[in-house]
PDB file of C-alpha atoms in Angstrom:
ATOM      1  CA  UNK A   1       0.000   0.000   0.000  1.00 76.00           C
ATOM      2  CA  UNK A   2       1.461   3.498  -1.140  1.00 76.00           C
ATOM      3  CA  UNK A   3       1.750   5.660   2.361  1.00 79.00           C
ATOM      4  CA  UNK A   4       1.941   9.215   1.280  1.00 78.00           C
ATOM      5  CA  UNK A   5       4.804  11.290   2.848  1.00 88.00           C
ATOM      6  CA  UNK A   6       2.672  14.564   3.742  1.00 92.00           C
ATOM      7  CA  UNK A   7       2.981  17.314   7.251  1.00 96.00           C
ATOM      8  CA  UNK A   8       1.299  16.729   9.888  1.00 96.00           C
ATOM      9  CA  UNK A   9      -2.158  19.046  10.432  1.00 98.00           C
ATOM     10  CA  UNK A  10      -2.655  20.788  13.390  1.00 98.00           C
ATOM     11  CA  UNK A  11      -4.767  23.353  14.636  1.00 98.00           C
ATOM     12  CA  UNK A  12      -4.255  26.446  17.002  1.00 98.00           C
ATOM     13  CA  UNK A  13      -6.639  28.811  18.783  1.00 98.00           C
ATOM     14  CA  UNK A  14      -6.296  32.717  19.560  1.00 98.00           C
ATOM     15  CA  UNK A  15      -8.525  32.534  22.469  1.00 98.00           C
ATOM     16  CA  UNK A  16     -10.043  35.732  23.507  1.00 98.00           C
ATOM     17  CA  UNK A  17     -11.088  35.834  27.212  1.00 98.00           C
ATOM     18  CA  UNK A  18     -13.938  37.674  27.940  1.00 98.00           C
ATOM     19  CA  UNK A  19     -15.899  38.679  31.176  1.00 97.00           C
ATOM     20  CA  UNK A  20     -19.336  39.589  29.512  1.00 96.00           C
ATOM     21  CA  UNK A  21     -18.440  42.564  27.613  1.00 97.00           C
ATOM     22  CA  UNK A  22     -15.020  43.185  29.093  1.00 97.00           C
ATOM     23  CA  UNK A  23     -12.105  41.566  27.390  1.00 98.00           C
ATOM     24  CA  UNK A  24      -9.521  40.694  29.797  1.00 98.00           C
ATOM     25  CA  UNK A  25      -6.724  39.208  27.240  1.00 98.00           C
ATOM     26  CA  UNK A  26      -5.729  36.161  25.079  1.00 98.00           C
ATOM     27  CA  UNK A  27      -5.509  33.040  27.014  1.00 98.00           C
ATOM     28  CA  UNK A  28      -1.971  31.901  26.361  1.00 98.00           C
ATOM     29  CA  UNK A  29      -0.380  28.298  27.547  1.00 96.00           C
ATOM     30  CA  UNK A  30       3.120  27.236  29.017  1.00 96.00           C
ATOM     31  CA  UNK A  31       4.277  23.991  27.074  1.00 93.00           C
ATOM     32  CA  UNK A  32       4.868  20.791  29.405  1.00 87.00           C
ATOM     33  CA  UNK A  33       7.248  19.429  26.777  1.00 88.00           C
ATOM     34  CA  UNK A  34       9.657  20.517  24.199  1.00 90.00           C
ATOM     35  CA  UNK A  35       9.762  22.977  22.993  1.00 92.00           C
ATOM     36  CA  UNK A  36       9.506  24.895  25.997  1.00 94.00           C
ATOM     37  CA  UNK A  37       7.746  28.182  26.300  1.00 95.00           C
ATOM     38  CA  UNK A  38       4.710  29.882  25.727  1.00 97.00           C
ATOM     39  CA  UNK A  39       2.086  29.067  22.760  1.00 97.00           C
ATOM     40  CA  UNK A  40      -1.211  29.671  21.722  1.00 98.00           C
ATOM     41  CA  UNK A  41      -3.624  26.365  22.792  1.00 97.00           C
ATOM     42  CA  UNK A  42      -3.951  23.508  20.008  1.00 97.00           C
ATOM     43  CA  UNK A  43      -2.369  20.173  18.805  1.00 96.00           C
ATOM     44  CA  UNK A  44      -2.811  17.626  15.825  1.00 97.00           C
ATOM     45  CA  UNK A  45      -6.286  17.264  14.646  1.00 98.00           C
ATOM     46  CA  UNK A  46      -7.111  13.364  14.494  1.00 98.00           C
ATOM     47  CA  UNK A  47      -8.535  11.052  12.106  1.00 96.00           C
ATOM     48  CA  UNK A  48     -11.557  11.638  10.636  1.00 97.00           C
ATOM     49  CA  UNK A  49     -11.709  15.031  12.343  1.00 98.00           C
ATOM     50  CA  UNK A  50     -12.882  18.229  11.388  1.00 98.00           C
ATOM     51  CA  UNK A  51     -10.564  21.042  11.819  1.00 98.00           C
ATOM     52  CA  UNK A  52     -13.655  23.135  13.853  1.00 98.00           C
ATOM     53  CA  UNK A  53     -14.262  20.375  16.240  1.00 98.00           C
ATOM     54  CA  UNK A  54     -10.417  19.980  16.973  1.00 98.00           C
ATOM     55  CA  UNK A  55      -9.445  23.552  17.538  1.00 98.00           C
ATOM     56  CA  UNK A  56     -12.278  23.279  20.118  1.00 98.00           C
ATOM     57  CA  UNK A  57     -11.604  19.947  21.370  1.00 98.00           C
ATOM     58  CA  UNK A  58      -7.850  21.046  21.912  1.00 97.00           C
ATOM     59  CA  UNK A  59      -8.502  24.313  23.698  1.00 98.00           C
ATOM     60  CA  UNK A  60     -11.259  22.481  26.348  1.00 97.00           C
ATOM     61  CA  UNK A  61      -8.392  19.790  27.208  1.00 96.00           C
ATOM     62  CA  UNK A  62      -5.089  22.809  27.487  1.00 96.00           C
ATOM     63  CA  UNK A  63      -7.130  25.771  28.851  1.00 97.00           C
ATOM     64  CA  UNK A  64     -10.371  24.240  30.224  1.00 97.00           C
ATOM     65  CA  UNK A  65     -12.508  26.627  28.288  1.00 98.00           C
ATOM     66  CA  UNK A  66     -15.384  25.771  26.581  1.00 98.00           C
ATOM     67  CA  UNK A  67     -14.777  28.251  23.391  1.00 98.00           C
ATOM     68  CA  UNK A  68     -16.649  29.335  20.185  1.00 98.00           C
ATOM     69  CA  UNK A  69     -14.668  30.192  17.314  1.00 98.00           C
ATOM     70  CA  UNK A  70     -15.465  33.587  15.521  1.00 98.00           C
ATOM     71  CA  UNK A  71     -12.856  33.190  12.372  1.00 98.00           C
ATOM     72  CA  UNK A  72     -10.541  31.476  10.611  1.00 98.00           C
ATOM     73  CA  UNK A  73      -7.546  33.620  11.228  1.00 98.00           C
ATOM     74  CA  UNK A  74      -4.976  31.535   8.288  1.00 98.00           C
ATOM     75  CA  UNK A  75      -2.973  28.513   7.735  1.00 98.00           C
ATOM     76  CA  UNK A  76       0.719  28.277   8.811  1.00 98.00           C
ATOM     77  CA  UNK A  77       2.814  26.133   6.506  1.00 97.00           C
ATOM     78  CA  UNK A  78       6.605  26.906   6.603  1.00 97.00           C
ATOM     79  CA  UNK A  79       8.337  23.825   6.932  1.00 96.00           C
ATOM     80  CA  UNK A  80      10.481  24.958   9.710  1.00 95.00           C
ATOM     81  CA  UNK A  81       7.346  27.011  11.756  1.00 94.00           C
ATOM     82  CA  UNK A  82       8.094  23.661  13.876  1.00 93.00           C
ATOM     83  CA  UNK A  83      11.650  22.346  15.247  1.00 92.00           C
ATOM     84  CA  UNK A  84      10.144  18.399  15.280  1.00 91.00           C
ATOM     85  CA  UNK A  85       8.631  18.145  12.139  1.00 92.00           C
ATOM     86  CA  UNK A  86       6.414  19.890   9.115  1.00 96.00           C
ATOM     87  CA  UNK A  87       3.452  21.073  10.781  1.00 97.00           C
ATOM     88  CA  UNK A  88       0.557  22.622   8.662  1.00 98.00           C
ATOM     89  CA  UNK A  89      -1.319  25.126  11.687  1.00 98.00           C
ATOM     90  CA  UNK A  90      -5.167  26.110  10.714  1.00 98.00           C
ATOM     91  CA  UNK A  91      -5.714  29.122  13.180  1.00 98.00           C
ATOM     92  CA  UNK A  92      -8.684  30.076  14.422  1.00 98.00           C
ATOM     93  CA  UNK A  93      -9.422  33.001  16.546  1.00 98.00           C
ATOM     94  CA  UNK A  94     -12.228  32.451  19.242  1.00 98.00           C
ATOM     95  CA  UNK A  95     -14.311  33.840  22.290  1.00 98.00           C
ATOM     96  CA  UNK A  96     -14.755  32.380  25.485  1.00 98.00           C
ATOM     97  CA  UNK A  97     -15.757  33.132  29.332  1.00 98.00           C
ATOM     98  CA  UNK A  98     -14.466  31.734  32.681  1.00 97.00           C
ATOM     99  CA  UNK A  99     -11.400  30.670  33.729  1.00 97.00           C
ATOM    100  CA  UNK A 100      -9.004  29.101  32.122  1.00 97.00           C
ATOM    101  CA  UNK A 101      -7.163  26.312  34.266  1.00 95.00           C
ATOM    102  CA  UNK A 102      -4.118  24.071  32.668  1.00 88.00           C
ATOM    103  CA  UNK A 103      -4.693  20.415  31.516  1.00 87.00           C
ATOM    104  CA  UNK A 104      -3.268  18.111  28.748  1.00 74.00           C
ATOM    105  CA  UNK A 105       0.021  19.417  27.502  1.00 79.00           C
ATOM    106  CA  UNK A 106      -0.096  22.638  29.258  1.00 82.00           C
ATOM    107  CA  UNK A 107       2.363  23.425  32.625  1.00 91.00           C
ATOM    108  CA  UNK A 108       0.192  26.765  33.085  1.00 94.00           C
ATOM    109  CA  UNK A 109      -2.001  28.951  31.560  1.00 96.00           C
ATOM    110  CA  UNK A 110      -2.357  32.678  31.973  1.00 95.00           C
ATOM    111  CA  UNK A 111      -4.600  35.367  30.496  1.00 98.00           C
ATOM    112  CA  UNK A 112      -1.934  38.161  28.643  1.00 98.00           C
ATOM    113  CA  UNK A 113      -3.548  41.601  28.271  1.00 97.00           C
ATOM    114  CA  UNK A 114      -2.936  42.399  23.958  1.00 97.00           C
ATOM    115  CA  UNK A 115       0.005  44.756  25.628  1.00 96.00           C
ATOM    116  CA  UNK A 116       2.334  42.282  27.382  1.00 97.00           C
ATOM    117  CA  UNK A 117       2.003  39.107  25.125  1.00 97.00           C
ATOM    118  CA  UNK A 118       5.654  37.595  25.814  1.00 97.00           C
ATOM    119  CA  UNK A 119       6.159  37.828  22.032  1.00 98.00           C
ATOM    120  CA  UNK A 120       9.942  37.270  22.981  1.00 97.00           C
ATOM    121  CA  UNK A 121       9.231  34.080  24.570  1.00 97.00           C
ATOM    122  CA  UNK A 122       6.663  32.195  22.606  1.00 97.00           C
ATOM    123  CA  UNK A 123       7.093  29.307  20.629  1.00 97.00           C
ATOM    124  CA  UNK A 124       6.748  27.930  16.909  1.00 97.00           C
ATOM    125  CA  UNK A 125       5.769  30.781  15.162  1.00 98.00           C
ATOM    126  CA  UNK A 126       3.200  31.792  17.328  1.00 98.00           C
ATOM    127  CA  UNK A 127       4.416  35.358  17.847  1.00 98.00           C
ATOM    128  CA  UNK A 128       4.160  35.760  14.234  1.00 98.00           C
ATOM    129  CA  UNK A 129       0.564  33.982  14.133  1.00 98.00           C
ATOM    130  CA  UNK A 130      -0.477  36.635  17.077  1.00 98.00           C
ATOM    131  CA  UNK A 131       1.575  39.230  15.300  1.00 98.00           C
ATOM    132  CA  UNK A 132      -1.145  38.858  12.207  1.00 98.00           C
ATOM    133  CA  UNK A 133      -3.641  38.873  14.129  1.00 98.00           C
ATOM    134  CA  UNK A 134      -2.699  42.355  16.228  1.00 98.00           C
ATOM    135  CA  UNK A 135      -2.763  43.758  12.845  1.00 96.00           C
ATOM    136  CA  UNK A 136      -5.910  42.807  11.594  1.00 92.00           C
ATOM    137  CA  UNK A 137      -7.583  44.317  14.396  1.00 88.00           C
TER     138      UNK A 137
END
């Protein structure tokens, strides 16, 4: 059987935290594993999943959050926008209330006001990804 040699797909999620009409910051994650540092919420969408359910599906297990996504921010597809491996990133942005507590492959997870995002510190190219999305505002 012929396996094709493609990247991987994975999803990530610009989670905007909001306390009924106040926005309070994008809900950013501390990696557990390598590489180390701070990233947007997401992971590899699986099998026979849509790329909708697993940006949500990814943010409920890192953040907690039950989220709704607003847009489709872009796809990320440099081959090196990953040190393991060729990722392809779909990018959502999306809403969500409450408060965000760490699970899966997250160490922490804080809530950065759109002023102090730790571009300096964030992994893949997620201060790029976030960098888009500042200027589409």
């Amino acid at each position: 059987m012929f396996k094709p040699k493609t990247p991987f797909l994975a999803v990530d999620g610009i989670v905007r935290l909001w306390d009924g009409k106040r926005f309070k910051g994008i809900v950013l994650i501390e990696r557990h594993y390598e590489p180390y540092g701070f990233a947007l919420p997401g992971g590899f969408v699986e099998v026979g999943e849509r790329v909708e359910n697993a940006v949500l599906r990814e943010v409920k297990e890192e953040t907690g959050l039950d989220a709704k996504i607003v847009k489709l921010l872009g796809v990320y597809s440099e081959p090196d926008r990953d040190p393991r491996f060729h990722v392809v990133s779909v990018v959502f942005v999306l809403d969500a209330e409450g408060t965000p507590k760490a699970g899966d492959d997250a160490k922490s997870v804080f809530i950065s006001p759109l002023e102090q995002i730790p571009f300096d510190k964030m992994v893949f190219d997620h201060a790029k990804i976030l960098g888009d999305y500042l200027r589409c505002l």
